[in-house]
Coordinates of C-alpha atoms in Angstrom, one line a residue:
M1428 CA 0.0 0.0 0.0
Q1429 CA 2.9 2.3 0.9
R1430 CA 4.5 1.8 -2.5
R1431 CA 1.3 2.2 -4.4
A1432 CA 0.6 5.6 -2.8
A1433 CA 4.2 6.6 -3.5
A1434 CA 3.8 5.6 -7.1
I1435 CA 0.8 7.8 -7.4
Y1436 CA 2.6 10.8 -5.9
V1437 CA 5.7 10.1 -8.1
A1438 CA 3.6 10.0 -11.2
F1439 CA 1.9 13.3 -10.2
F1440 CA 5.2 15.1 -9.7
I1441 CA 6.7 13.7 -12.9
V1442 CA 3.6 14.8 -14.9
L1443 CA 3.9 18.3 -13.2
G1444 CA 7.6 18.6 -13.9
A1445 CA 7.1 17.4 -17.5
A1446 CA 4.3 19.9 -18.1
S1447 CA 6.4 22.7 -16.8
Y1448 CA 9.3 21.7 -19.0
S1449 CA 7.1 21.4 -22.1
V1450 CA 5.9 24.9 -21.6
I1451 CA 9.5 26.1 -21.3
A1452 CA 10.5 24.2 -24.5
T1453 CA 7.6 25.4 -26.6
A1454 CA 7.5 29.0 -25.4
T1455 CA 8.9 31.7 -27.7
A1456 CA 11.0 34.4 -26.1
P1457 CA 9.8 37.9 -26.9
T1458 CA 12.3 40.2 -28.6
V1459 CA 12.6 44.0 -29.1
E1460 CA 11.0 44.9 -32.4
F1461 CA 10.1 48.3 -33.8
D1462 CA 7.3 47.9 -36.4
N1463 CA 7.1 51.6 -37.4
P1464 CA 10.1 53.5 -35.9
D1465 CA 10.8 57.2 -36.8
H1466 CA 13.9 56.1 -38.8
R1467 CA 15.3 52.7 -39.7
L1468 CA 18.7 53.2 -41.2
S1469 CA 21.5 51.3 -42.9
Q1470 CA 25.0 52.8 -43.4
G1471 CA 24.8 55.6 -46.0
D1472 CA 21.1 56.2 -45.6
Q1473 CA 19.9 59.8 -45.2
F1474 CA 17.0 61.3 -43.2
S1475 CA 15.9 64.8 -42.2
V1476 CA 15.1 66.4 -38.9
D1477 CA 13.5 69.8 -39.2
D1478 CA 15.0 70.5 -42.6
R1479 CA 18.5 69.4 -41.6
Q1480 CA 19.7 66.4 -43.5
Y1481 CA 21.7 63.7 -41.7
T1482 CA 23.5 60.6 -43.0
A1483 CA 24.1 57.4 -41.1
S1484 CA 27.8 57.7 -41.9
S1485 CA 28.9 54.6 -39.9
I1486 CA 27.4 51.5 -38.2
S1487 CA 29.9 49.2 -36.5
A1488 CA 29.9 46.2 -34.2
E1489 CA 32.9 45.1 -32.0
T1490 CA 33.2 41.7 -30.5
S1491 CA 34.9 41.3 -27.1
G1492 CA 35.4 38.3 -24.8
G1493 CA 34.7 34.7 -25.6
G1494 CA 38.4 33.9 -26.1
G1495 CA 39.7 30.4 -26.0
G1496 CA 40.8 28.6 -22.8
H1497 CA 39.0 27.3 -19.8
G1498 CA 36.7 29.6 -17.9
G1499 CA 36.3 32.0 -20.8
G1500 CA 32.9 33.8 -20.9
G1501 CA 30.7 34.2 -23.9
A1502 CA 31.5 36.8 -26.5
S1503 CA 29.7 40.2 -26.3
V1504 CA 28.9 42.5 -29.2
T1505 CA 29.1 46.3 -28.7
R1506 CA 27.2 48.2 -31.5
S1507 CA 27.5 51.8 -32.2
G1508 CA 27.2 54.3 -35.0
E1509 CA 27.7 57.9 -36.1
L1510 CA 25.4 60.4 -37.8
S1511 CA 26.9 63.3 -39.8
W1512 CA 25.5 66.5 -41.2
T1513 CA 27.0 69.4 -43.1
N1514 CA 26.8 73.1 -42.1
D1515 CA 27.3 74.9 -45.4
T1516 CA 27.9 78.3 -43.7
A1517 CA 30.3 77.4 -40.8
R1518 CA 32.6 80.1 -39.7
Y1519 CA 36.3 79.6 -39.8
T1520 CA 39.1 81.8 -38.4
Q1521 CA 42.9 82.0 -38.6
T1522 CA 45.3 84.4 -37.0
W1523 CA 48.4 85.6 -38.7
E1524 CA 50.8 86.6 -35.9
H1525 CA 52.9 89.8 -36.2
N1526 CA 56.3 89.2 -37.7
A1527 CA 55.5 85.6 -38.6
T1528 CA 55.8 84.2 -42.1
V1529 CA 52.6 82.9 -43.8
T1530 CA 51.9 81.2 -47.1
Y1531 CA 49.5 83.2 -49.2
Q1532 CA 48.7 82.5 -52.9
N1533 CA 51.6 80.0 -53.0
E1534 CA 54.1 82.6 -51.9
T1535 CA 55.7 83.3 -48.6
Y1536 CA 55.1 86.6 -46.9
R1537 CA 56.0 88.2 -43.5
V1538 CA 53.1 89.7 -41.5
L1539 CA 53.8 93.2 -40.2
V1540 CA 51.1 94.9 -38.1
E1541 CA 51.2 98.7 -38.1
D1542 CA 52.9 100.3 -35.2
A1543 CA 50.1 102.0 -33.3
D1544 CA 48.3 101.8 -30.0
D1545 CA 45.1 100.5 -31.6
P1546 CA 46.3 99.1 -35.0
A1547 CA 43.7 98.6 -37.7
S1548 CA 45.9 97.4 -40.6
F1549 CA 48.8 95.1 -41.4
Q1550 CA 51.2 94.6 -44.3
L1551 CA 52.1 91.4 -46.2
V1552 CA 55.8 91.8 -47.2
E1553 CA 57.1 89.3 -49.8
E1554 CA 59.9 87.0 -48.4
I1555 CA 62.8 86.9 -50.9
N1556 CA 64.5 83.5 -51.0
R1557 CA 68.0 84.8 -51.2
T1558 CA 69.6 81.4 -51.1
A1559 CA 67.6 80.1 -54.1
I1560 CA 68.5 83.2 -56.1
L1561 CA 72.2 82.9 -55.4
Q1562 CA 72.2 79.2 -56.3
E1563 CA 70.5 79.9 -59.6
D1564 CA 73.0 82.5 -60.6
S1565 CA 76.2 80.7 -61.6
A1566 CA 78.1 83.9 -61.8
V1567 CA 77.9 84.6 -58.1
E1568 CA 78.9 82.7 -55.0
D1569 CA 76.2 81.0 -52.9
E1570 CA 76.9 83.0 -49.8
T1571 CA 77.0 86.8 -49.2
V1572 CA 79.8 88.5 -47.4
T1573 CA 79.8 91.5 -45.0
V1574 CA 82.5 94.2 -45.3
N1575 CA 82.5 97.1 -42.9
G1576 CA 78.9 96.4 -41.9
T1577 CA 77.6 96.2 -45.5
E1578 CA 76.4 93.0 -46.9
Y1579 CA 77.5 92.1 -50.5
V1580 CA 77.0 89.5 -53.2
V1581 CA 80.3 88.2 -54.5
R1582 CA 80.5 88.0 -58.3
Q1583 CA 83.4 86.2 -60.0
D1584 CA 84.1 87.0 -63.7
D1585 CA 87.0 87.4 -66.0
D1586 CA 87.7 90.8 -64.5
G1587 CA 88.1 89.3 -61.1
R1588 CA 86.1 89.5 -57.9
T1589 CA 83.3 92.1 -57.7
L1590 CA 81.2 93.0 -54.7
T1591 CA 77.6 94.1 -55.2
P1592 CA 75.5 95.4 -52.3
T1593 CA 72.6 93.1 -51.6
S1594 CA 70.2 96.0 -51.8
E1595 CA 71.1 96.4 -55.4
Y1596 CA 71.4 92.7 -56.3
F1597 CA 68.2 91.3 -54.8
P1598 CA 64.7 92.4 -56.1
T1599 CA 62.7 94.8 -53.9
P1600 CA 60.1 92.7 -52.0
G1601 CA 56.5 93.4 -52.9
S1602 CA 54.0 94.4 -50.2
T1603 CA 50.3 94.8 -49.8
N1604 CA 48.4 96.6 -47.1
Y1605 CA 45.1 95.3 -45.6
A1606 CA 42.8 96.9 -43.1
E1607 CA 40.0 95.6 -40.9
G1608 CA 37.0 94.8 -43.1
D1609 CA 39.0 94.3 -46.3
S1610 CA 38.5 91.1 -48.3
L1611 CA 41.0 88.7 -49.9
R1612 CA 41.1 85.3 -51.4
F1613 CA 42.5 82.7 -49.0
Q1614 CA 42.4 78.9 -49.4
G1615 CA 39.8 79.3 -52.1
N1616 CA 37.4 81.3 -50.0
T1617 CA 36.4 85.0 -49.8
T1618 CA 38.0 86.0 -46.5
T1619 CA 37.5 89.1 -44.4
V1620 CA 40.0 90.8 -42.1
A1621 CA 37.9 90.5 -39.0
D1622 CA 40.3 92.0 -36.4
V1623 CA 43.7 93.5 -36.2
T1624 CA 45.6 93.8 -32.9
G1625 CA 49.2 94.3 -31.9
E1626 CA 49.6 90.5 -31.8
G1627 CA 48.4 89.8 -35.3
A1628 CA 45.5 89.8 -37.8
T1629 CA 42.5 87.5 -37.6
L1630 CA 40.9 86.3 -40.8
A1631 CA 37.4 84.9 -41.0
W1632 CA 35.4 83.1 -43.7
T1633 CA 32.5 80.8 -44.2
A1634 CA 32.8 77.3 -45.7
P1635 CA 31.1 73.9 -45.3
R1636 CA 31.9 71.9 -42.2
T1637 CA 30.9 68.3 -41.5
N1638 CA 29.6 67.6 -38.0
T1639 CA 29.1 64.2 -36.4
V1640 CA 26.9 62.8 -33.6
S1641 CA 27.9 59.6 -31.9
V1642 CA 25.2 57.0 -31.3
D1643 CA 25.4 54.2 -28.7
N1644 CA 23.1 51.2 -28.5
E1645 CA 20.1 51.4 -26.2
A1646 CA 20.8 55.1 -25.4
N1647 CA 19.3 58.4 -26.0
V1648 CA 20.7 60.7 -28.8
T1649 CA 19.7 64.2 -29.6
V1650 CA 19.5 65.1 -33.3
N1651 CA 18.9 68.7 -34.1
G1652 CA 17.1 69.2 -30.8
Q1653 CA 14.9 66.1 -31.2
Q1654 CA 15.6 63.3 -28.7
Y1655 CA 15.5 59.7 -30.0
F1656 CA 16.1 56.3 -28.4
A1657 CA 18.7 54.5 -30.5
Y1658 CA 18.7 50.7 -30.9
F1659 CA 20.7 48.4 -33.2
P1660 CA 18.7 45.3 -33.9
D1661 CA 21.6 43.8 -35.8
N1662 CA 25.2 44.7 -36.9
S1663 CA 24.0 46.8 -39.9
T1664 CA 20.8 48.5 -38.9
L1665 CA 20.1 51.5 -36.6
V1666 CA 16.6 52.3 -35.4
L1667 CA 15.7 55.8 -34.0
E1668 CA 12.5 55.9 -32.0
S1669 CA 11.1 59.1 -30.4
D1670 CA 8.7 57.1 -28.2
Y1671 CA 10.8 55.5 -25.5
G1672 CA 7.7 53.7 -24.2
V1673 CA 7.7 51.4 -27.2
Y1674 CA 11.0 50.0 -26.1
Q1675 CA 10.2 50.0 -22.4
R1676 CA 7.0 48.0 -22.8
Q1677 CA 8.8 45.3 -24.8
T1678 CA 11.6 45.0 -22.3
N1679 CA 9.0 44.7 -19.5
E1680 CA 7.5 41.8 -21.5
M1681 CA 10.9 40.2 -21.8
D1682 CA 11.5 40.6 -18.0
T1683 CA 8.1 39.0 -17.3
Y1684 CA 8.8 36.2 -19.7
H1685 CA 12.2 35.4 -18.0
E1686 CA 10.6 35.5 -14.6
H1687 CA 7.9 33.0 -15.7
V1688 CA 10.6 30.7 -17.3
N1689 CA 12.6 30.8 -14.1
G1690 CA 9.5 29.9 -12.1
L1691 CA 8.7 27.0 -14.4
W1692 CA 12.3 25.7 -14.2
G1693 CA 11.9 25.8 -10.4
V1694 CA 8.7 23.8 -10.7
S1695 CA 10.3 21.2 -12.9
I1696 CA 13.4 20.8 -10.8
V1697 CA 11.4 20.6 -7.5
S1698 CA 8.9 18.2 -9.1
F1699 CA 11.5 15.8 -10.5
S1700 CA 13.6 16.0 -7.3
T1701 CA 10.5 15.3 -5.1
A1702 CA 9.6 12.3 -7.4
I1703 CA 13.1 10.8 -6.9
V1704 CA 13.0 11.3 -3.2
L1705 CA 9.6 9.7 -2.9
L1706 CA 10.6 6.8 -5.1
G1707 CA 13.7 6.2 -3.0
M1708 CA 11.8 6.3 0.3
A1709 CA 9.1 4.0 -1.0
Y1710 CA 11.7 1.2 -1.7
M1711 CA 13.6 1.6 1.6
P1712 CA 13.6 -1.7 3.5
S1713 CA 11.2 -1.7 6.5
R1714 CA 12.5 -2.1 10.0
Y1715 CA 9.4 -4.1 11.0

C-alpha cells in the first residue's frame, strides 16, 4: 500500500515537472521589435530632422570576450554608429601673428602689423629667397659677405672678384596693405580681415563643415534638438524611435517572460527531485 501511494505521488510530480518543462520548451521568447520607428537606417542612408539632412555615416559592431581557454565567458557585441551633417555656412578663423611668415597664394610673406596703440591694418611683405636666387646665378657665390657692416653679393668673372650690395642685387620685395573689413582670397574662400591687434591679424570666412553625432546602443541621442532612443537590432541597422515607451513596454514583457521561465524551471526541478526522493523512500527496507 505504501509503495502504491508513493507511485501515485511520483507520477503526479513527474507529470507536473514534465508539463512545466514542455511549456519552457515550446514558449517563444519575446524580442525587441520596432514595427514603425521614426527612422530605420543602414550605413549611408539619409534622413531629415526639421529640414536638416543627416547621414548614417557609420554603423559598427565590435566583439569582445569569448576567447579560447577554460573559464572564458561568452563573446559580447558592442554596437555603435555615427550620424553626420554638413553646415554649409560654418565660420572659420585663422590668426596671422605679427612678424611671422605665412603662405598666401603660393608665396611666402611676412606679416607686419602697423605700429600703433590701436592698430587697424597690417602689411604682407614678400619674403625673398636669397639662397635660391644665389644658387640659380652661376656667376655669383652661394653666400654673401659682410664688409664694414655692409652685406655684399660676390661676383666672380674674367675681370676678377666684384662686390655688389645686396640692396642692389636682390629684387625689392613686394608688399600689400590690408585693413579691418578688407576682403582677400584665402584657401579658395572669400576671406575678411575680422580684427587686427598688436599680436596679429585675424581672418574669417565661411565654408562647409561636417559635424558628427555619436550613437550608442540602447541610449538616447539628440538630433537637431529632437531626442531619440537608439537601438541596433543587428550589426548593420540603426533604429531611431522618439517614443521610448515602445522599447520599455517590450523590455518589460521580456523581463516578465524570463521571470515566468525561471519559475517553471523551479517547478520542474522541484517536481523531479521530489519524485526521486519519494521513489527512494518507498523502496527503503522496512525495519518491522
